[in-house]
């Protein structure tokens, strides 16, 4: 298909809650939305890069620059054979995986829509609904932590993930575990610890967590392997896994026993599929992470999580948790911890251009 037009929009959507992690705080979700057009059909992709380089080295501005200078020119006006062709064109571009992922996912949606098939099926997805959990930001107190867990358990989420940081870890987990002895529970440190400060993580072994997500710095794979030998609780990696090569290395080193696969973090569905296959072959369970995406990125995550290797509940909770209004119709909504996988063409949701226009602060477009 000849790619006739590409539009990059900077979108800002107010969040319904303040989301605090060990690396920062967010009240507005800002992101780059990619629209790729061919034959009158639009495909949509969402860039997961954040405003500042605190989760990943990429930022909204670095991603826009990489897209405008190096990635858009690879496909604009070109006859692209299929969504798989993008990776071969973009392989010369090092890093910048969030920027790549935004364009790759837009092309995947475009090709699936043009073919009249759902993206989930075109990726090899087999589920009609996915099990979802929820990721809860750091709360000011232990009591507020227990209260917010209680609300989300009542909504039926299949697993609760608590953000932790040094000084807000064992106390939170211990209180939540006392209140909910059988709850599938995990924690995410977003790289806030080192081997030297890992004492509280070892203490978490007492609470039957499913895994501890990204305890150490994203470049410290060997340290993760060392920590893994000291812990009974499995380690799950997020920030450390930017590619299939990272996933293979982490598994070979014993740095993790579970993987969080974020489509946008690894450069799109193609790379996510390669990680999926590596993990399945190694017997490592995976789950689909999130970056507080709008309905567009959320729908991509749902399509990916419909693949058979995604055996653990992910972070793709209901759109209405995050936003009063979303860009898509129908909105991705979970019920009793089950999120339906849309069966319509592409990501299976339609972008509401009126809503999108209200949330868009800058637009850049290229026509072939
Ligand atoms: O580490 O998984 C993370 C959000 C932004 C950046 C990093 C992370 C997260 C989440 C939220 O945990 C997941 C979600 O609700 O989309
Ligand atoms: Mg994480």
Short mmCIF file of C-alpha atoms and ligand atoms in Angstrom, two decimals:
data_model
loop_
_atom_site.label_atom_id
_atom_site.label_comp_id
_atom_site.label_asym_id
_atom_site.label_seq_id
_atom_site.Cartn_x
_atom_site.Cartn_y
_atom_site.Cartn_z
CA UNK A 1 0.00 0.00 0.00
CA UNK A 2 1.25 3.46 -0.84
CA UNK A 3 1.52 5.61 2.27
CA UNK A 4 -0.03 8.90 1.17
CA UNK A 5 -0.11 10.91 4.35
CA UNK A 6 1.28 10.86 7.85
CA UNK A 7 0.06 13.11 10.64
CA UNK A 8 1.77 13.58 14.01
CA UNK A 9 -0.33 15.17 16.72
CA UNK A 10 0.70 16.23 20.21
CA UNK A 11 -2.22 15.22 22.41
CA UNK A 12 -2.87 16.20 26.03
CA UNK A 13 -5.55 14.46 28.07
CA UNK A 14 -6.23 15.26 31.74
CA UNK A 15 -5.97 12.20 34.02
CA UNK A 16 -8.66 11.53 36.62
CA UNK A 17 -5.97 10.83 39.23
CA UNK A 18 -2.45 11.83 40.14
CA UNK A 19 -0.19 8.94 39.17
CA UNK A 20 2.95 8.81 41.31
CA UNK A 21 5.82 6.37 40.81
CA UNK A 22 9.37 6.23 42.16
CA UNK A 23 10.50 8.29 39.14
CA UNK A 24 7.86 11.03 38.98
CA UNK A 25 4.29 12.18 39.03
CA UNK A 26 1.74 12.70 36.27
CA UNK A 27 -1.61 14.51 36.16
CA UNK A 28 -1.92 14.98 32.39
CA UNK A 29 -1.20 12.30 29.79
CA UNK A 30 0.81 13.93 26.95
CA UNK A 31 1.76 11.87 23.93
CA UNK A 32 2.36 11.80 20.21
CA UNK A 33 -0.40 10.22 18.14
CA UNK A 34 0.48 8.93 14.67
CA UNK A 35 -2.04 8.70 11.82
CA UNK A 36 -0.92 6.87 8.66
CA UNK A 37 -3.20 7.16 5.63
CA UNK A 38 -3.50 5.04 2.50
CA UNK A 39 -6.44 4.73 0.09
CA UNK A 40 -8.63 6.83 2.37
CA UNK A 41 -8.05 4.49 5.33
CA UNK A 42 -6.36 5.78 8.50
CA UNK A 43 -4.29 3.64 10.85
CA UNK A 44 -3.50 4.89 14.35
CA UNK A 45 -0.52 4.44 16.66
CA UNK A 46 0.34 5.95 20.03
CA UNK A 47 3.84 6.84 21.17
CA UNK A 48 4.51 5.87 24.80
CA UNK A 49 7.42 8.30 25.28
CA UNK A 50 6.73 10.66 28.18
CA UNK A 51 7.55 14.37 28.54
CA UNK A 52 10.80 13.76 30.44
CA UNK A 53 13.46 11.00 30.15
CA UNK A 54 12.68 9.43 33.54
CA UNK A 55 11.19 6.08 32.57
CA UNK A 56 13.15 5.75 29.34
CA UNK A 57 15.80 7.90 27.63
CA UNK A 58 13.23 8.76 24.95
CA UNK A 59 10.98 11.80 25.33
CA UNK A 60 8.04 13.25 23.43
CA UNK A 61 10.40 15.68 21.71
CA UNK A 62 13.06 13.09 20.89
CA UNK A 63 10.38 10.81 19.46
CA UNK A 64 8.88 13.60 17.33
CA UNK A 65 12.32 14.47 16.06
CA UNK A 66 13.20 10.84 15.23
CA UNK A 67 9.87 10.37 13.49
CA UNK A 68 10.08 13.58 11.48
CA UNK A 69 13.73 13.28 10.46
CA UNK A 70 14.35 9.57 10.07
CA UNK A 71 11.25 7.37 10.29
CA UNK A 72 8.47 9.14 8.37
CA UNK A 73 10.75 9.60 5.31
CA UNK A 74 11.30 5.81 5.20
CA UNK A 75 7.68 5.16 4.27
CA UNK A 76 6.08 8.40 3.05
CA UNK A 77 5.10 8.02 -0.62
CA UNK A 78 6.48 4.47 -0.60
CA UNK A 79 4.64 1.34 -1.52
CA UNK A 80 4.95 -0.61 1.74
CA UNK A 81 4.22 -4.30 1.20
CA UNK A 82 2.87 -5.10 4.62
CA UNK A 83 3.26 -4.14 8.25
CA UNK A 84 6.17 -6.59 8.54
CA UNK A 85 8.10 -4.57 5.95
CA UNK A 86 8.53 -1.63 8.34
CA UNK A 87 11.10 -3.31 10.60
CA UNK A 88 13.40 -4.03 7.65
CA UNK A 89 13.16 -0.39 6.53
CA UNK A 90 13.74 0.95 10.04
CA UNK A 91 16.48 -1.43 11.14
CA UNK A 92 19.20 1.14 10.38
CA UNK A 93 17.72 3.48 12.98
CA UNK A 94 19.27 2.62 16.34
CA UNK A 95 17.27 2.86 19.55
CA UNK A 96 14.34 5.28 19.39
CA UNK A 97 12.07 2.30 19.92
CA UNK A 98 9.14 4.27 21.27
CA UNK A 99 9.23 6.47 18.15
CA UNK A 100 9.43 3.38 15.95
CA UNK A 101 6.65 1.68 17.86
CA UNK A 102 4.29 4.60 17.26
CA UNK A 103 4.71 4.36 13.49
CA UNK A 104 4.84 0.56 13.37
CA UNK A 105 1.60 0.20 15.31
CA UNK A 106 -0.12 2.80 13.09
CA UNK A 107 0.90 0.73 10.04
CA UNK A 108 -0.31 -2.50 11.67
CA UNK A 109 -3.70 -0.90 12.28
CA UNK A 110 -3.78 0.51 8.73
CA UNK A 111 -2.98 -2.82 7.08
CA UNK A 112 -5.43 -4.78 9.23
CA UNK A 113 -8.22 -2.24 8.54
CA UNK A 114 -7.51 -2.28 4.82
CA UNK A 115 -7.66 -6.09 4.88
CA UNK A 116 -10.89 -6.07 6.88
CA UNK A 117 -9.38 -8.18 9.67
CA UNK A 118 -8.91 -7.48 13.35
CA UNK A 119 -5.39 -6.64 14.42
CA UNK A 120 -5.67 -9.24 17.18
CA UNK A 121 -6.28 -12.03 14.66
CA UNK A 122 -3.69 -10.71 12.22
CA UNK A 123 -1.06 -10.93 15.01
CA UNK A 124 -2.07 -14.49 15.87
CA UNK A 125 -4.26 -13.65 18.84
CA UNK A 126 -6.57 -16.39 20.04
CA UNK A 127 -8.51 -14.89 22.96
CA UNK A 128 -11.85 -13.06 22.80
CA UNK A 129 -11.23 -11.43 26.18
CA UNK A 130 -8.08 -10.84 28.21
CA UNK A 131 -7.63 -10.97 31.96
CA UNK A 132 -6.56 -7.61 33.34
CA UNK A 133 -5.13 -6.26 36.56
CA UNK A 134 -4.49 -2.71 37.62
CA UNK A 135 -1.39 -0.66 38.43
CA UNK A 136 -1.90 1.63 41.42
CA UNK A 137 0.35 4.65 41.93
CA UNK A 138 2.10 5.45 45.23
CA UNK A 139 -0.38 6.72 47.81
CA UNK A 140 0.56 9.19 50.56
CA UNK A 141 -0.20 6.75 53.39
CA UNK A 142 -0.56 3.05 54.17
CA UNK A 143 -4.27 3.55 54.96
CA UNK A 144 -4.90 5.18 51.57
CA UNK A 145 -3.04 2.32 49.90
CA UNK A 146 -5.29 -0.28 51.51
CA UNK A 147 -8.37 1.79 50.63
CA UNK A 148 -7.49 2.14 46.94
CA UNK A 149 -6.68 -1.58 46.71
CA UNK A 150 -10.08 -2.35 48.25
CA UNK A 151 -11.89 -0.27 45.59
CA UNK A 152 -10.10 -1.99 42.71
CA UNK A 153 -10.54 -5.47 44.14
CA UNK A 154 -14.26 -4.69 44.35
CA UNK A 155 -14.20 -3.78 40.65
CA UNK A 156 -12.97 -7.27 39.89
CA UNK A 157 -9.40 -6.65 38.71
CA UNK A 158 -7.55 -9.96 38.59
CA UNK A 159 -4.31 -8.74 40.11
CA UNK A 160 -3.20 -5.63 41.93
CA UNK A 161 0.20 -4.01 41.29
CA UNK A 162 1.48 -1.53 43.85
CA UNK A 163 4.13 1.02 43.03
CA UNK A 164 6.86 1.04 45.67
CA UNK A 165 9.97 3.07 46.48
CA UNK A 166 12.49 3.03 49.34
CA UNK A 167 10.56 4.07 52.46
CA UNK A 168 7.18 3.05 51.00
CA UNK A 169 7.51 -0.68 50.43
CA UNK A 170 7.31 -3.29 53.20
CA UNK A 171 4.78 -1.23 55.18
CA UNK A 172 2.41 -0.98 52.18
CA UNK A 173 2.72 -4.59 51.11
CA UNK A 174 2.36 -5.92 54.63
CA UNK A 175 -0.85 -3.93 55.23
CA UNK A 176 -2.38 -4.91 51.88
CA UNK A 177 -1.46 -8.56 52.37
CA UNK A 178 -3.07 -8.59 55.85
CA UNK A 179 -6.28 -7.13 54.42
CA UNK A 180 -6.30 -9.46 51.36
CA UNK A 181 -4.55 -12.74 52.18
CA UNK A 182 -5.29 -14.43 48.82
CA UNK A 183 -5.07 -11.48 46.44
CA UNK A 184 -2.75 -11.88 43.42
CA UNK A 185 -0.37 -9.04 44.31
CA UNK A 186 2.75 -7.60 42.69
CA UNK A 187 4.98 -4.55 43.19
CA UNK A 188 6.79 -2.27 40.73
CA UNK A 189 9.85 -0.33 41.91
CA UNK A 190 10.63 1.36 38.57
CA UNK A 191 14.35 0.87 39.15
CA UNK A 192 14.43 2.64 42.54
CA UNK A 193 16.75 0.19 44.35
CA UNK A 194 20.33 -1.02 44.07
CA UNK A 195 21.87 -4.27 45.30
CA UNK A 196 23.18 -2.25 48.28
CA UNK A 197 19.69 -0.95 49.18
CA UNK A 198 17.83 -4.17 48.37
CA UNK A 199 17.12 -5.14 52.01
CA UNK A 200 13.40 -4.25 51.84
CA UNK A 201 13.03 -6.29 48.65
CA UNK A 202 14.38 -9.39 50.42
CA UNK A 203 11.86 -8.72 53.20
CA UNK A 204 9.05 -8.81 50.60
CA UNK A 205 9.61 -12.57 50.25
CA UNK A 206 7.36 -12.95 53.30
CA UNK A 207 4.25 -11.72 51.46
CA UNK A 208 3.72 -14.17 48.61
CA UNK A 209 4.03 -11.69 45.74
CA UNK A 210 3.69 -13.03 42.19
CA UNK A 211 6.75 -11.03 41.20
CA UNK A 212 8.74 -7.88 41.87
CA UNK A 213 8.84 -5.66 38.76
CA UNK A 214 12.03 -3.82 37.75
CA UNK A 215 13.70 -3.49 41.14
CA UNK A 216 17.08 -2.20 39.86
CA UNK A 217 18.45 0.17 37.23
CA UNK A 218 17.47 -0.70 33.66
CA UNK A 219 21.08 -1.34 32.62
CA UNK A 220 21.88 -3.64 35.57
CA UNK A 221 20.99 -7.05 34.10
CA UNK A 222 23.83 -8.78 35.94
CA UNK A 223 22.78 -7.19 39.24
CA UNK A 224 19.22 -8.39 38.59
CA UNK A 225 20.58 -11.91 38.17
CA UNK A 226 22.46 -11.58 41.47
CA UNK A 227 19.34 -10.28 43.23
CA UNK A 228 17.26 -13.08 41.68
CA UNK A 229 19.51 -15.65 43.37
CA UNK A 230 18.85 -14.00 46.75
CA UNK A 231 15.08 -13.73 46.32
CA UNK A 232 12.40 -16.43 46.42
CA UNK A 233 9.97 -14.05 44.67
CA UNK A 234 10.43 -13.99 40.87
CA UNK A 235 11.76 -10.81 39.23
CA UNK A 236 9.81 -9.35 36.31
CA UNK A 237 11.61 -6.90 34.02
CA UNK A 238 10.05 -3.85 32.34
CA UNK A 239 12.49 -0.95 31.64
CA UNK A 240 15.40 -3.36 31.02
CA UNK A 241 13.67 -5.06 28.09
CA UNK A 242 13.86 -2.84 25.01
CA UNK A 243 14.16 -5.60 22.43
CA UNK A 244 14.03 -9.32 21.74
CA UNK A 245 17.81 -9.40 22.24
CA UNK A 246 17.37 -7.90 25.72
CA UNK A 247 14.70 -10.47 26.52
CA UNK A 248 16.93 -13.34 25.40
CA UNK A 249 19.87 -11.97 27.40
CA UNK A 250 17.80 -11.43 30.55
CA UNK A 251 16.41 -14.96 30.40
CA UNK A 252 19.82 -16.52 29.68
CA UNK A 253 21.38 -14.63 32.61
CA UNK A 254 18.62 -15.59 35.03
CA UNK A 255 17.83 -11.90 35.54
CA UNK A 256 14.07 -12.50 35.43
CA UNK A 257 11.45 -15.25 35.47
CA UNK A 258 8.58 -13.08 34.15
CA UNK A 259 8.48 -10.38 31.46
CA UNK A 260 6.37 -7.25 31.12
CA UNK A 261 5.98 -6.68 27.36
CA UNK A 262 5.04 -3.14 26.40
CA UNK A 263 4.38 -2.83 22.68
CA UNK A 264 5.39 0.82 22.58
CA UNK A 265 8.59 0.31 24.61
CA UNK A 266 9.99 -2.42 22.35
CA UNK A 267 9.32 -0.77 18.99
CA UNK A 268 5.95 -2.19 17.99
CA UNK A 269 4.04 -5.42 17.47
CA UNK A 270 6.75 -7.09 15.36
CA UNK A 271 9.34 -6.92 18.15
CA UNK A 272 6.70 -7.78 20.76
CA UNK A 273 5.89 -10.94 18.77
CA UNK A 274 9.56 -11.92 18.73
CA UNK A 275 9.72 -11.45 22.52
CA UNK A 276 6.51 -13.45 22.87
CA UNK A 277 8.02 -16.35 20.94
CA UNK A 278 11.32 -16.27 22.87
CA UNK A 279 9.44 -16.26 26.18
CA UNK A 280 7.10 -19.08 25.16
CA UNK A 281 10.07 -21.19 24.03
CA UNK A 282 11.84 -20.55 27.35
CA UNK A 283 8.73 -21.18 29.45
CA UNK A 284 8.75 -17.60 30.76
CA UNK A 285 5.28 -16.13 31.37
CA UNK A 286 4.63 -12.67 29.93
CA UNK A 287 2.00 -10.02 30.42
CA UNK A 288 1.15 -6.79 28.65
CA UNK A 289 2.19 -3.60 30.43
CA UNK A 290 0.79 -0.13 29.94
CA UNK A 291 1.85 3.52 29.95
CA UNK A 292 -1.50 5.14 30.80
CA UNK A 293 -2.42 5.01 27.12
CA UNK A 294 -5.40 6.64 25.48
CA UNK A 295 -7.91 4.33 23.81
CA UNK A 296 -5.64 4.01 20.77
CA UNK A 297 -2.63 2.58 22.59
CA UNK A 298 -4.94 0.64 24.90
CA UNK A 299 -6.61 -1.06 21.92
CA UNK A 300 -3.16 -2.01 20.56
CA UNK A 301 -2.27 -3.51 23.95
CA UNK A 302 -5.49 -5.53 24.00
CA UNK A 303 -4.79 -6.93 20.52
CA UNK A 304 -1.27 -7.97 21.59
CA UNK A 305 -2.44 -9.50 24.86
CA UNK A 306 -4.84 -11.77 22.94
CA UNK A 307 -1.82 -13.92 21.95
CA UNK A 308 -1.48 -17.25 23.73
CA UNK A 309 1.83 -16.49 25.53
CA UNK A 310 0.29 -13.60 27.49
CA UNK A 311 -0.73 -15.83 30.38
CA UNK A 312 -0.71 -13.34 33.26
CA UNK A 313 -3.14 -10.44 33.80
CA UNK A 314 -1.66 -7.18 32.52
CA UNK A 315 -2.09 -3.47 33.28
CA UNK A 316 -4.75 -2.72 30.64
CA UNK A 317 -7.50 -1.50 32.94
CA UNK A 318 -10.64 0.39 31.84
CA UNK A 319 -10.33 3.63 29.87
CA UNK A 320 -12.85 5.26 32.23
CA UNK A 321 -10.45 4.81 35.16
CA UNK A 322 -8.02 7.22 33.54
CA UNK A 323 -10.04 9.70 31.49
CA UNK A 324 -13.42 11.47 31.60
CA UNK A 325 -13.39 11.35 27.82
CA UNK A 326 -11.34 9.17 25.50
CA UNK A 327 -10.35 9.44 21.84
CA UNK A 328 -12.04 6.23 20.77
CA UNK A 329 -15.45 4.63 20.51
CA UNK A 330 -16.28 2.16 21.94
CA UNK A 331 -14.07 2.78 24.94
CA UNK A 332 -12.03 -0.20 26.17
CA UNK A 333 -13.84 -1.18 29.38
CA UNK A 334 -13.15 -4.22 31.54
CA UNK A 335 -15.85 -5.96 33.48
CA UNK A 336 -14.96 -8.21 36.44
CA UNK A 337 -11.34 -8.16 35.29
CA UNK A 338 -12.08 -9.21 31.72
CA UNK A 339 -11.38 -6.86 28.82
CA UNK A 340 -13.09 -7.82 25.54
CA UNK A 341 -10.91 -8.11 22.42
CA UNK A 342 -12.65 -6.15 19.63
CA UNK A 343 -13.47 -8.17 16.52
CA UNK A 344 -13.79 -5.26 14.07
CA UNK A 345 -11.13 -4.28 11.52
CA UNK A 346 -7.75 -3.09 12.83
CA UNK A 347 -7.68 -2.14 16.50
CA UNK A 348 -11.47 -2.37 16.43
CA UNK A 349 -12.21 1.09 17.79
CA UNK A 350 -12.91 4.32 15.90
CA UNK A 351 -11.10 7.57 16.62
CA UNK A 352 -13.52 10.41 17.41
CA UNK A 353 -12.07 13.29 15.44
CA UNK A 354 -14.07 15.93 17.32
CA UNK A 355 -12.65 14.78 20.66
CA UNK A 356 -9.18 14.39 19.18
CA UNK A 357 -9.27 17.98 17.86
CA UNK A 358 -10.08 19.31 21.33
CA UNK A 359 -7.15 17.44 22.92
CA UNK A 360 -4.62 18.27 20.16
CA UNK A 361 -2.17 21.11 20.84
CA UNK A 362 0.14 20.75 17.80
CA UNK A 363 -0.14 19.04 14.42
CA UNK A 364 2.49 18.23 11.81
CA UNK A 365 1.60 16.49 8.59
CA UNK A 366 3.33 15.21 5.47
CA UNK A 367 1.59 14.40 2.19
CA UNK A 368 3.30 12.40 -0.54
O1 LIG B 1 6.33 0.92 35.07
O2 LIG B 1 4.66 -0.11 34.33
C1 LIG B 1 5.22 0.96 34.57
C2 LIG B 1 2.94 3.90 33.76
C3 LIG B 1 3.82 4.77 33.19
C4 LIG B 1 5.14 4.43 33.11
C5 LIG B 1 5.57 3.19 33.59
C6 LIG B 1 4.68 2.30 34.16
C7 LIG B 1 3.35 2.68 34.28
C8 LIG B 1 2.34 1.86 34.93
C9 LIG B 1 0.90 2.13 34.61
O3 LIG B 1 2.59 1.03 35.77
C10 LIG B 1 0.25 1.09 33.78
C11 LIG B 1 -1.04 1.60 33.21
O4 LIG B 1 -2.01 1.75 33.97
O5 LIG B 1 -1.11 1.86 32.00
MG1 LIG B 2 6.78 -1.16 35.27
#
